PDB file of C-alpha atoms and ligand atoms in Angstrom:
ATOM      1  CA  MET A 877      -1.019  17.390  22.599  1.00  0.00           C
ATOM      2  CA  LYS A 878      -2.525  15.407  19.737  1.00  0.00           C
ATOM      3  CA  LEU A 879      -1.224  14.455  16.331  1.00  0.00           C
ATOM      4  CA  LYS A 880      -3.606  15.225  13.475  1.00  0.00           C
ATOM      5  CA  ILE A 881      -3.835  12.689  10.688  1.00  0.00           C
ATOM      6  CA  ALA A 882      -5.643  13.249   7.364  1.00  0.00           C
ATOM      7  CA  ILE A 883      -7.077  10.213   5.610  1.00  0.00           C
ATOM      8  CA  GLN A 884      -9.389   9.770   2.631  1.00  0.00           C
ATOM      9  CA  LYS A 885     -13.043  10.274   3.511  1.00  0.00           C
ATOM     10  CA  SER A 886     -14.382   7.785   1.012  1.00  0.00           C
ATOM     11  CA  GLY A 887     -12.839   5.924  -1.869  1.00  0.00           C
ATOM     12  CA  ARG A 888     -10.198   3.342  -2.459  1.00  0.00           C
ATOM     13  CA  LEU A 889      -7.865   4.253   0.409  1.00  0.00           C
ATOM     14  CA  ASN A 890     -10.494   4.923   3.042  1.00  0.00           C
ATOM     15  CA  GLU A 891     -11.099   1.406   4.293  1.00  0.00           C
ATOM     16  CA  ASP A 892      -7.470   0.316   4.365  1.00  0.00           C
ATOM     17  CA  SER A 893      -6.391   3.533   6.105  1.00  0.00           C
ATOM     18  CA  ILE A 894      -9.002   3.069   8.832  1.00  0.00           C
ATOM     19  CA  ARG A 895      -8.163  -0.616   9.142  1.00  0.00           C
ATOM     20  CA  LEU A 896      -4.477   0.174   9.581  1.00  0.00           C
ATOM     21  CA  LEU A 897      -5.200   2.587  12.438  1.00  0.00           C
ATOM     22  CA  LYS A 898      -7.594   0.123  14.071  1.00  0.00           C
ATOM     23  CA  GLU A 899      -5.070  -2.693  13.767  1.00  0.00           C
ATOM     24  CA  CYS A 900      -2.645  -0.398  15.561  1.00  0.00           C
ATOM     25  CA  GLY A 901      -5.124  -0.476  18.448  1.00  0.00           C
ATOM     26  CA  ILE A 902      -6.330   3.065  17.812  1.00  0.00           C
ATOM     27  CA  GLU A 903     -10.068   3.369  18.340  1.00  0.00           C
ATOM     28  CA  PHE A 904     -12.228   6.155  17.017  1.00  0.00           C
ATOM     29  CA  ASN A 905     -15.753   6.635  15.815  1.00  0.00           C
ATOM     30  CA  ASN A 906     -15.752   7.256  12.086  1.00  0.00           C
ATOM     31  CA  GLY A 907     -19.528   7.544  11.690  1.00  0.00           C
ATOM     32  CA  LEU A 908     -21.145   8.464   8.409  1.00  0.00           C
ATOM     33  CA  ASN A 909     -20.448  12.001   7.184  1.00  0.00           C
ATOM     34  CA  LYS A 910     -18.046  12.716   9.997  1.00  0.00           C
ATOM     35  CA  LEU A 911     -15.186  14.981   8.992  1.00  0.00           C
ATOM     36  CA  LYS A 912     -13.288  14.734  12.235  1.00  0.00           C
ATOM     37  CA  ALA A 913     -12.920  12.046  14.862  1.00  0.00           C
ATOM     38  CA  GLU A 914     -10.861  11.847  18.035  1.00  0.00           C
ATOM     39  CA  ALA A 915      -9.180   8.630  19.014  1.00  0.00           C
ATOM     40  CA  TYR A 916     -10.224   7.466  22.480  1.00  0.00           C
ATOM     41  CA  ASN A 917      -7.028   5.722  23.395  1.00  0.00           C
ATOM     42  CA  PHE A 918      -4.209   7.395  21.452  1.00  0.00           C
ATOM     43  CA  PRO A 919      -3.257  11.073  21.044  1.00  0.00           C
ATOM     44  CA  LEU A 920      -4.583  11.224  17.506  1.00  0.00           C
ATOM     45  CA  GLU A 921      -7.201  13.320  15.773  1.00  0.00           C
ATOM     46  CA  VAL A 922      -8.454  11.956  12.449  1.00  0.00           C
ATOM     47  CA  PHE A 923      -9.532  14.258   9.597  1.00  0.00           C
ATOM     48  CA  LEU A 924     -11.530  12.682   6.788  1.00  0.00           C
ATOM     49  CA  LEU A 925     -10.878  14.519   3.512  1.00  0.00           C
ATOM     50  CA  ARG A 926     -10.768  14.305  -0.291  1.00  0.00           C
ATOM     51  CA  ASP A 927      -7.480  12.651  -1.177  1.00  0.00           C
ATOM     52  CA  ASP A 928      -6.515  15.525  -3.494  1.00  0.00           C
ATOM     53  CA  ASP A 929      -6.453  17.939  -0.565  1.00  0.00           C
ATOM     54  CA  ILE A 930      -4.354  15.840   1.783  1.00  0.00           C
ATOM     55  CA  PRO A 931      -0.851  16.860   0.542  1.00  0.00           C
ATOM     56  CA  GLN A 932      -1.722  20.558   0.834  1.00  0.00           C
ATOM     57  CA  TYR A 933      -3.165  20.174   4.333  1.00  0.00           C
ATOM     58  CA  VAL A 934      -0.066  18.343   5.483  1.00  0.00           C
ATOM     59  CA  GLU A 935       2.269  20.884   3.903  1.00  0.00           C
ATOM     60  CA  ASP A 936       0.377  23.702   5.624  1.00  0.00           C
ATOM     61  CA  GLY A 937       0.344  21.886   8.952  1.00  0.00           C
ATOM     62  CA  VAL A 938      -3.459  21.820   9.143  1.00  0.00           C
ATOM     63  CA  ALA A 939      -2.846  18.093   9.462  1.00  0.00           C
ATOM     64  CA  ASP A 940       0.493  16.870  10.809  1.00  0.00           C
ATOM     65  CA  ILE A 941       0.500  13.607   8.906  1.00  0.00           C
ATOM     66  CA  GLY A 942      -1.601  11.970   6.203  1.00  0.00           C
ATOM     67  CA  ILE A 943      -2.212   8.855   4.181  1.00  0.00           C
ATOM     68  CA  VAL A 944      -2.368   9.373   0.432  1.00  0.00           C
ATOM     69  CA  GLY A 945      -1.507   7.638  -2.834  1.00  0.00           C
ATOM     70  CA  GLU A 946       2.014   8.413  -4.006  1.00  0.00           C
ATOM     71  CA  ASN A 947       0.455   9.335  -7.360  1.00  0.00           C
ATOM     72  CA  VAL A 948      -1.536  12.178  -5.773  1.00  0.00           C
ATOM     73  CA  LEU A 949       1.457  13.307  -3.750  1.00  0.00           C
ATOM     74  CA  ILE A 950       3.686  13.605  -6.812  1.00  0.00           C
ATOM     75  CA  GLU A 951       0.975  15.246  -8.902  1.00  0.00           C
ATOM     76  CA  LYS A 952       0.450  17.910  -6.260  1.00  0.00           C
ATOM     77  CA  SER A 953       4.210  18.451  -5.798  1.00  0.00           C
ATOM     78  CA  LYS A 954       3.871  19.512  -2.168  1.00  0.00           C
ATOM     79  CA  LYS A 955       6.743  19.841   0.256  1.00  0.00           C
ATOM     80  CA  VAL A 956       6.110  17.051   2.722  1.00  0.00           C
ATOM     81  CA  LYS A 957       8.145  14.135   3.996  1.00  0.00           C
ATOM     82  CA  ILE A 958       7.355  10.524   3.018  1.00  0.00           C
ATOM     83  CA  VAL A 959       7.598   8.625   6.297  1.00  0.00           C
ATOM     84  CA  ASP A 960       6.742   5.165   5.001  1.00  0.00           C
ATOM     85  CA  HIS A 961       5.200   3.101   2.235  1.00  0.00           C
ATOM     86  CA  LEU A 962       2.126   1.317   3.550  1.00  0.00           C
ATOM     87  CA  GLY A 963       1.719  -1.636   1.203  1.00  0.00           C
ATOM     88  CA  PHE A 964      -1.884  -0.990   0.149  1.00  0.00           C
ATOM     89  CA  GLY A 965      -3.569   1.062  -2.600  1.00  0.00           C
ATOM     90  CA  LYS A 966      -1.219  -0.441  -5.127  1.00  0.00           C
ATOM     91  CA  CYS A 967      -1.738   0.702  -8.695  1.00  0.00           C
ATOM     92  CA  ARG A 968       0.177   2.066 -11.655  1.00  0.00           C
ATOM     93  CA  LEU A 969      -0.172   5.249 -13.630  1.00  0.00           C
ATOM     94  CA  SER A 970      -0.294   4.185 -17.260  1.00  0.00           C
ATOM     95  CA  ILE A 971      -0.970   5.382 -20.752  1.00  0.00           C
ATOM     96  CA  ALA A 972      -3.624   3.478 -22.692  1.00  0.00           C
ATOM     97  CA  ILE A 973      -4.943   3.728 -26.243  1.00  0.00           C
ATOM     98  CA  PRO A 974      -7.839   2.111 -28.146  1.00  0.00           C
ATOM     99  CA  LYS A 975      -6.952  -1.542 -28.516  1.00  0.00           C
ATOM    100  CA  ASP A 976      -7.185  -1.627 -32.314  1.00  0.00           C
ATOM    101  CA  LYS A 977      -4.579   1.144 -32.726  1.00  0.00           C
ATOM    102  CA  LYS A 978      -0.993   0.263 -33.552  1.00  0.00           C
ATOM    103  CA  TYR A 979       1.680   1.194 -31.034  1.00  0.00           C
ATOM    104  CA  LYS A 980       5.437   0.753 -31.081  1.00  0.00           C
ATOM    105  CA  SER A 981       6.890   3.295 -28.715  1.00  0.00           C
ATOM    106  CA  VAL A 982       6.155   6.414 -26.729  1.00  0.00           C
ATOM    107  CA  LYS A 983       7.060   8.436 -29.854  1.00  0.00           C
ATOM    108  CA  ASP A 984       3.736   7.308 -31.342  1.00  0.00           C
ATOM    109  CA  LEU A 985       2.023   9.675 -28.901  1.00  0.00           C
ATOM    110  CA  LYS A 986       3.456  12.680 -30.758  1.00  0.00           C
ATOM    111  CA  GLY A 987       0.713  15.187 -31.597  1.00  0.00           C
ATOM    112  CA  LYS A 988      -1.950  13.068 -29.908  1.00  0.00           C
ATOM    113  CA  ARG A 989      -4.562  14.285 -27.441  1.00  0.00           C
ATOM    114  CA  ILE A 990      -4.172  12.582 -24.073  1.00  0.00           C
ATOM    115  CA  ALA A 991      -6.869  12.858 -21.418  1.00  0.00           C
ATOM    116  CA  THR A 992      -5.766  12.643 -17.786  1.00  0.00           C
ATOM    117  CA  SER A 993      -6.303  13.744 -14.205  1.00  0.00           C
ATOM    118  CA  TYR A 994      -2.526  13.731 -13.801  1.00  0.00           C
ATOM    119  CA  PRO A 995      -1.324  16.561 -16.072  1.00  0.00           C
ATOM    120  CA  VAL A 996       1.828  17.279 -14.059  1.00  0.00           C
ATOM    121  CA  ILE A 997       3.165  13.724 -14.048  1.00  0.00           C
ATOM    122  CA  LEU A 998       2.177  13.194 -17.680  1.00  0.00           C
ATOM    123  CA  ASP A 999       3.829  16.411 -18.793  1.00  0.00           C
ATOM    124  CA  LYS A1000       7.071  15.448 -17.057  1.00  0.00           C
ATOM    125  CA  TYR A1001       6.937  11.998 -18.619  1.00  0.00           C
ATOM    126  CA  LEU A1002       6.362  13.312 -22.126  1.00  0.00           C
ATOM    127  CA  LYS A1003       9.125  15.918 -21.764  1.00  0.00           C
ATOM    128  CA  LYS A1004      11.536  13.284 -20.497  1.00  0.00           C
ATOM    129  CA  ASN A1005      10.800  11.226 -23.595  1.00  0.00           C
ATOM    130  CA  GLY A1006      10.972  14.202 -25.951  1.00  0.00           C
ATOM    131  CA  VAL A1007       7.359  13.795 -27.082  1.00  0.00           C
ATOM    132  CA  LYS A1008       5.070  16.761 -27.741  1.00  0.00           C
ATOM    133  CA  ALA A1009       1.415  15.924 -27.194  1.00  0.00           C
ATOM    134  CA  GLU A1010      -1.730  17.731 -26.161  1.00  0.00           C
ATOM    135  CA  ILE A1011      -2.742  17.172 -22.542  1.00  0.00           C
ATOM    136  CA  HIS A1012      -6.449  17.414 -21.751  1.00  0.00           C
ATOM    137  CA  GLU A1013      -7.028  17.650 -18.049  1.00  0.00           C
ATOM    138  CA  ILE A1014     -10.284  16.089 -16.891  1.00  0.00           C
ATOM    139  CA  SER A1015     -11.204  15.279 -13.348  1.00  0.00           C
ATOM    140  CA  GLY A1016     -12.844  11.867 -13.671  1.00  0.00           C
ATOM    141  CA  SER A1017     -14.083   9.060 -15.940  1.00  0.00           C
ATOM    142  CA  VAL A1018     -10.949   9.445 -17.992  1.00  0.00           C
ATOM    143  CA  GLU A1019     -11.386   6.007 -19.524  1.00  0.00           C
ATOM    144  CA  ILE A1020     -14.345   7.052 -21.636  1.00  0.00           C
ATOM    145  CA  ALA A1021     -12.500   9.963 -23.282  1.00  0.00           C
ATOM    146  CA  PRO A1022     -11.333   8.059 -26.404  1.00  0.00           C
ATOM    147  CA  GLY A1023     -14.763   6.465 -26.867  1.00  0.00           C
ATOM    148  CA  ILE A1024     -16.515   9.841 -26.989  1.00  0.00           C
ATOM    149  CA  GLY A1025     -13.924  11.408 -29.241  1.00  0.00           C
ATOM    150  CA  LEU A1026     -12.374  13.653 -26.612  1.00  0.00           C
ATOM    151  CA  ALA A1027      -8.912  12.139 -26.805  1.00  0.00           C
ATOM    152  CA  ASP A1028      -6.701   9.648 -28.663  1.00  0.00           C
ATOM    153  CA  ALA A1029      -5.171   8.236 -25.507  1.00  0.00           C
ATOM    154  CA  ILE A1030      -5.544   8.391 -21.757  1.00  0.00           C
ATOM    155  CA  CYS A1031      -3.188   8.477 -18.820  1.00  0.00           C
ATOM    156  CA  ASP A1032      -4.851   7.003 -15.766  1.00  0.00           C
ATOM    157  CA  LEU A1033      -4.513   4.714 -12.774  1.00  0.00           C
ATOM    158  CA  VAL A1034      -4.740   1.008 -13.438  1.00  0.00           C
ATOM    159  CA  SER A1035      -4.811  -1.911 -11.042  1.00  0.00           C
ATOM    160  CA  SER A1036      -6.361  -5.007 -12.599  1.00  0.00           C
ATOM    161  CA  GLY A1037      -6.816  -3.479 -16.029  1.00  0.00           C
ATOM    162  CA  SER A1038     -10.495  -4.455 -16.172  1.00  0.00           C
ATOM    163  CA  THR A1039     -11.703  -0.853 -16.575  1.00  0.00           C
ATOM    164  CA  LEU A1040      -9.405  -0.439 -19.564  1.00  0.00           C
ATOM    165  CA  PHE A1041     -10.615  -3.706 -21.013  1.00  0.00           C
ATOM    166  CA  THR A1042     -14.306  -2.827 -20.706  1.00  0.00           C
ATOM    167  CA  ASN A1043     -13.622   0.466 -22.438  1.00  0.00           C
ATOM    168  CA  GLY A1044     -11.772  -1.131 -25.357  1.00  0.00           C
ATOM    169  CA  LEU A1045      -8.383   0.220 -24.311  1.00  0.00           C
ATOM    170  CA  LYS A1046      -4.946  -1.338 -23.991  1.00  0.00           C
ATOM    171  CA  GLU A1047      -2.138  -0.301 -21.660  1.00  0.00           C
ATOM    172  CA  VAL A1048       0.929   0.759 -23.631  1.00  0.00           C
ATOM    173  CA  GLU A1049       3.171   2.539 -21.120  1.00  0.00           C
ATOM    174  CA  VAL A1050       3.534   2.234 -17.353  1.00  0.00           C
ATOM    175  CA  MET A1051       4.712   5.641 -16.142  1.00  0.00           C
ATOM    176  CA  PHE A1052       5.088   4.736 -12.513  1.00  0.00           C
ATOM    177  CA  LYS A1053       3.956   2.393  -9.770  1.00  0.00           C
ATOM    178  CA  SER A1054       2.184   3.755  -6.740  1.00  0.00           C
ATOM    179  CA  GLU A1055       1.005   2.712  -3.311  1.00  0.00           C
ATOM    180  CA  ALA A1056      -0.342   4.486  -0.253  1.00  0.00           C
ATOM    181  CA  VAL A1057       2.262   6.414   1.714  1.00  0.00           C
ATOM    182  CA  LEU A1058       2.332   8.011   5.128  1.00  0.00           C
ATOM    183  CA  ILE A1059       3.398  11.626   4.778  1.00  0.00           C
ATOM    184  CA  ALA A1060       4.342  14.168   7.413  1.00  0.00           C
ATOM    185  CA  ASN A1061       4.699  17.895   7.727  1.00  0.00           C
ATOM    186  CA  LYS A1062       8.366  18.907   7.580  1.00  0.00           C
ATOM    187  CA  GLY A1063       8.272  20.974  10.749  1.00  0.00           C
ATOM    188  CA  LEU A1064       6.890  18.603  13.366  1.00  0.00           C
ATOM    189  CA  ASN A1065       7.900  19.580  16.872  1.00  0.00           C
ATOM    190  CA  LYS A1066       9.490  17.180  19.338  1.00  0.00           C
ATOM    191  CA  GLU A1067       6.239  16.161  20.919  1.00  0.00           C
ATOM    192  CA  GLN A1068       4.514  15.546  17.604  1.00  0.00           C
ATOM    193  CA  GLN A1069       7.506  13.557  16.396  1.00  0.00           C
ATOM    194  CA  LYS A1070       7.306  11.439  19.530  1.00  0.00           C
ATOM    195  CA  ILE A1071       3.675  10.543  18.836  1.00  0.00           C
ATOM    196  CA  LEU A1072       4.543   9.808  15.211  1.00  0.00           C
ATOM    197  CA  ASP A1073       7.373   7.503  16.335  1.00  0.00           C
ATOM    198  CA  LYS A1074       4.928   5.681  18.576  1.00  0.00           C
ATOM    199  CA  LEU A1075       2.475   5.304  15.717  1.00  0.00           C
ATOM    200  CA  MET A1076       5.230   4.121  13.356  1.00  0.00           C
ATOM    201  CA  PHE A1077       6.341   1.512  15.870  1.00  0.00           C
ATOM    202  CA  ARG A1078       2.804   0.133  15.898  1.00  0.00           C
ATOM    203  CA  ILE A1079       2.463   0.289  12.111  1.00  0.00           C
ATOM    204  CA  HIS A1080       5.704  -1.659  11.700  1.00  0.00           C
ATOM    205  CA  SER A1081       4.564  -4.295  14.197  1.00  0.00           C
ATOM    206  CA  VAL A1082       1.268  -4.738  12.385  1.00  0.00           C
ATOM    207  CA  ARG A1083       2.845  -4.838   8.933  1.00  0.00           C
ATOM    208  CA  LYS A1084       5.552  -7.267   9.986  1.00  0.00           C
ATOM    209  CA  ALA A1085       2.932  -9.550  11.489  1.00  0.00           C
ATOM    210  CA  LYS A1086       0.928  -9.433   8.263  1.00  0.00           C
ATOM    211  CA  ASN A1087       3.887 -10.696   6.283  1.00  0.00           C
ATOM    212  CA  THR A1088       4.628 -13.411   8.779  1.00  0.00           C
ATOM    213  CA  LYS A1089       2.870 -16.625   9.797  1.00  0.00           C
ATOM    214  CA  TYR A1090       3.216 -18.764  12.865  1.00  0.00           C
ATOM    215  CA  ILE A1091       3.844 -22.397  12.005  1.00  0.00           C
ATOM    216  CA  LEU A1092       3.539 -25.555  14.120  1.00  0.00           C
ATOM    217  CA  LEU A1093       4.371 -29.026  12.934  1.00  0.00           C
ATOM    218  CA  ASN A1094       5.200 -32.484  14.162  1.00  0.00           C
ATOM    219  CA  ALA A1095       8.249 -34.462  13.164  1.00  0.00           C
ATOM    220  CA  PRO A1096      10.144 -37.587  14.207  1.00  0.00           C
ATOM    221  CA  ASN A1097      13.177 -36.664  16.312  1.00  0.00           C
ATOM    222  CA  ASN A1098      15.659 -37.955  13.756  1.00  0.00           C
ATOM    223  CA  LYS A1099      14.373 -35.370  11.243  1.00  0.00           C
ATOM    224  CA  LEU A1100      14.607 -32.379  13.596  1.00  0.00           C
ATOM    225  CA  ASP A1101      17.992 -31.133  12.413  1.00  0.00           C
ATOM    226  CA  ALA A1102      17.007 -31.080   8.772  1.00  0.00           C
ATOM    227  CA  ILE A1103      13.691 -29.380   9.510  1.00  0.00           C
ATOM    228  CA  CYS A1104      15.211 -26.715  11.769  1.00  0.00           C
ATOM    229  CA  LYS A1105      17.596 -25.795   8.965  1.00  0.00           C
ATOM    230  CA  ILE A1106      14.585 -24.985   6.780  1.00  0.00           C
ATOM    231  CA  LEU A1107      12.857 -22.944   9.509  1.00  0.00           C
ATOM    232  CA  PRO A1108      14.870 -19.975  10.706  1.00  0.00           C
ATOM    233  CA  GLY A1109      12.441 -18.636  13.357  1.00  0.00           C
ATOM    234  CA  MET A1110      12.827 -15.329  15.182  1.00  0.00           C
ATOM    235  CA  LYS A1111      15.930 -16.521  16.995  1.00  0.00           C
ATOM    236  CA  SER A1112      15.602 -20.233  16.336  1.00  0.00           C
ATOM    237  CA  PRO A1113      12.651 -22.620  16.285  1.00  0.00           C
ATOM    238  CA  THR A1114      11.077 -23.900  19.503  1.00  0.00           C
ATOM    239  CA  ILE A1115      11.158 -27.673  19.950  1.00  0.00           C
ATOM    240  CA  LEU A1116       8.777 -29.380  22.385  1.00  0.00           C
ATOM    241  CA  PRO A1117       8.505 -33.121  22.993  1.00  0.00           C
ATOM    242  CA  LEU A1118       5.241 -34.782  22.013  1.00  0.00           C
ATOM    243  CA  ALA A1119       3.563 -37.303  24.323  1.00  0.00           C
ATOM    244  CA  LYS A1120       4.257 -39.848  21.622  1.00  0.00           C
ATOM    245  CA  LYS A1121       7.810 -41.129  22.078  1.00  0.00           C
ATOM    246  CA  GLY A1122      10.401 -40.200  19.482  1.00  0.00           C
ATOM    247  CA  TRP A1123       8.370 -37.241  18.154  1.00  0.00           C
ATOM    248  CA  SER A1124       8.542 -33.500  18.674  1.00  0.00           C
ATOM    249  CA  SER A1125       6.513 -30.430  17.880  1.00  0.00           C
ATOM    250  CA  ILE A1126       8.354 -27.558  16.211  1.00  0.00           C
ATOM    251  CA  HIS A1127       7.112 -23.946  16.396  1.00  0.00           C
ATOM    252  CA  SER A1128       8.454 -21.135  14.306  1.00  0.00           C
ATOM    253  CA  VAL A1129       7.610 -18.140  12.117  1.00  0.00           C
ATOM    254  CA  LEU A1130       7.659 -17.890   8.352  1.00  0.00           C
ATOM    255  CA  ASN A1131       7.752 -15.087   5.859  1.00  0.00           C
ATOM    256  CA  GLU A1132       4.663 -15.009   3.660  1.00  0.00           C
ATOM    257  CA  ASN A1133       6.787 -14.714   0.512  1.00  0.00           C
ATOM    258  CA  ASP A1134       8.702 -17.965   1.067  1.00  0.00           C
ATOM    259  CA  PHE A1135       5.663 -19.689   2.456  1.00  0.00           C
ATOM    260  CA  TRP A1136       4.751 -22.329  -0.163  1.00  0.00           C
ATOM    261  CA  ASP A1137       8.362 -23.213  -0.972  1.00  0.00           C
ATOM    262  CA  ILE A1138       9.112 -23.827   2.689  1.00  0.00           C
ATOM    263  CA  ILE A1139       5.959 -25.871   3.298  1.00  0.00           C
ATOM    264  CA  GLU A1140       6.797 -28.191   0.401  1.00  0.00           C
ATOM    265  CA  ASN A1141      10.331 -28.527   1.636  1.00  0.00           C
ATOM    266  CA  LEU A1142       9.120 -29.334   5.167  1.00  0.00           C
ATOM    267  CA  LYS A1143       6.814 -32.063   3.934  1.00  0.00           C
ATOM    268  CA  ALA A1144       9.600 -33.538   1.856  1.00  0.00           C
ATOM    269  CA  HIS A1145      11.714 -33.712   5.043  1.00  0.00           C
ATOM    270  CA  GLY A1146       9.119 -35.622   7.045  1.00  0.00           C
ATOM    271  CA  ALA A1147       7.046 -32.890   8.706  1.00  0.00           C
ATOM    272  CA  GLU A1148       3.448 -33.836   9.533  1.00  0.00           C
ATOM    273  CA  GLY A1149       0.365 -32.099  10.911  1.00  0.00           C
ATOM    274  CA  ILE A1150       1.503 -28.687   9.766  1.00  0.00           C
ATOM    275  CA  LEU A1151      -0.574 -25.807  11.153  1.00  0.00           C
ATOM    276  CA  VAL A1152      -0.152 -22.254   9.938  1.00  0.00           C
ATOM    277  CA  VAL A1153      -1.774 -19.436  11.890  1.00  0.00           C
ATOM    278  CA  PRO A1154      -1.874 -15.667  11.441  1.00  0.00           C
ATOM    279  CA  ILE A1155       0.023 -13.389  13.797  1.00  0.00           C
ATOM    280  CA  GLU A1156      -1.696 -10.243  15.000  1.00  0.00           C
ATOM    281  CA  LYS A1157       1.266  -8.159  16.090  1.00  0.00           C
ATOM    282  CA  MET A1158       4.972  -8.768  15.982  1.00  0.00           C
ATOM    283  CA  ILE A1159       7.394  -6.933  18.223  1.00  0.00           C
ATOM    284  CA  ILE A1160      11.026  -7.687  17.686  1.00  0.00           C
TER     285      ILE A1160
HETATM  286  P1  ATP B2517     -11.517  11.509  -3.607  1.00  0.00           P
HETATM  287  O1  ATP B2517     -12.998  11.587  -3.580  1.00  0.00           O
HETATM  288  O2  ATP B2517     -10.955  11.353  -2.221  1.00  0.00           O
HETATM  289  O3  ATP B2517     -10.870  12.603  -4.388  1.00  0.00           O
HETATM  290  P2  ATP B2517     -10.686   9.792  -5.801  1.00  0.00           P
HETATM  291  O4  ATP B2517     -11.865   9.418  -6.607  1.00  0.00           O
HETATM  292  O5  ATP B2517      -9.783  10.876  -6.276  1.00  0.00           O
HETATM  293  O6  ATP B2517     -11.185  10.124  -4.317  1.00  0.00           O
HETATM  294  P3  ATP B2517     -10.031   6.972  -5.515  1.00  0.00           P
HETATM  295  O7  ATP B2517     -10.526   6.461  -6.823  1.00  0.00           O
HETATM  296  O8  ATP B2517     -10.766   6.639  -4.286  1.00  0.00           O
HETATM  297  O9  ATP B2517      -9.745   8.552  -5.569  1.00  0.00           O
HETATM  298  O10 ATP B2517      -8.524   6.471  -5.380  1.00  0.00           O
HETATM  299  C1  ATP B2517      -7.711   6.863  -4.311  1.00  0.00           C
HETATM  300  C2  ATP B2517      -6.320   6.314  -4.514  1.00  0.00           C
HETATM  301  O11 ATP B2517      -6.353   4.892  -4.522  1.00  0.00           O
HETATM  302  C3  ATP B2517      -5.655   6.656  -5.843  1.00  0.00           C
HETATM  303  O12 ATP B2517      -5.103   7.948  -5.845  1.00  0.00           O
HETATM  304  C4  ATP B2517      -4.592   5.585  -5.921  1.00  0.00           C
HETATM  305  O13 ATP B2517      -3.463   5.956  -5.167  1.00  0.00           O
HETATM  306  C5  ATP B2517      -5.245   4.389  -5.264  1.00  0.00           C
HETATM  307  N1  ATP B2517      -5.689   3.334  -6.223  1.00  0.00           N
HETATM  308  C6  ATP B2517      -5.436   2.025  -6.097  1.00  0.00           C
HETATM  309  N2  ATP B2517      -5.936   1.315  -7.110  1.00  0.00           N
HETATM  310  C7  ATP B2517      -6.539   2.161  -7.917  1.00  0.00           C
HETATM  311  C8  ATP B2517      -7.279   2.029  -9.149  1.00  0.00           C
HETATM  312  N3  ATP B2517      -7.451   0.876  -9.749  1.00  0.00           N
HETATM  313  N4  ATP B2517      -7.809   3.117  -9.680  1.00  0.00           N
HETATM  314  C9  ATP B2517      -7.676   4.297  -9.065  1.00  0.00           C
HETATM  315  N5  ATP B2517      -6.963   4.485  -7.911  1.00  0.00           N
HETATM  316  C10 ATP B2517      -6.401   3.445  -7.342  1.00  0.00           C
HETATM  317 MG1   MG B2518      -9.308  12.563  -5.594  1.00  0.00          MG
END
């Protein structure tokens, strides 16, 4: 029995999806133009597809699970289960207009032509805000639509905003924020669920490790109490004596988010020779 996973064949989610599986220790040969690959060391079969098709394939059970942007999932309105958010492919679905146009509120979009590849989400958004506008569905290069006179506004994915900027557009509404999600067919059998659980365990270990750093530092023994209070550790920090009398080495783990605050605090409390190293996997 193998679990079938659908991931994007090429594009913005492809690399991160493959990296995630590889970091989970799953090896497969994803050579050029391959549509299917079998993992050598995990009961997984990988399908490489257009991202638009992934929700449908997972709903139908052609693939058991898949990795896709939440934006695509919602647009396609398929009946699948979101198993987890994966922390990559972050972007927002926004409305943008030419930067010299005035804009006060979403009501200003009334009667306007809006070009988008996300007609379903846009329609819902406009209805929710009581705005009637014309939706022009186009499948790509949405950002040039105002420039060529096809539309007055666009609704498209934005991450840094540089594409909007180069096309003379400004972001006026953020409709929703998206990231890659792991989705699953709703009718997985026991065996498939077991493989998925195994995969999820690995994904969590990898993701936890990514957000965490291993830290080593030296400190005089009379500062140990204060420093240990700053460093929570998994259970508690490890303290080892240094060869130099009166000094110890402290080992612990840190959350990436609190990282700089804690480092400054440690230095202020007498820590020296601070080393911070990445963790590959973290099993708690
Ligand atoms: P496909 O050929 O598979 O249909 P695509 O051209 O539709 O690919 P990509 O542009 O590769 O899709 O984007 C895939 C996903 O990456 C998006 O649906 C979105 O979830 C995410 N993403 C992250 N940042 C951005 C961005 N700046 N612009 C577009 N998509 C982004
Ligand atoms: Mg697509």
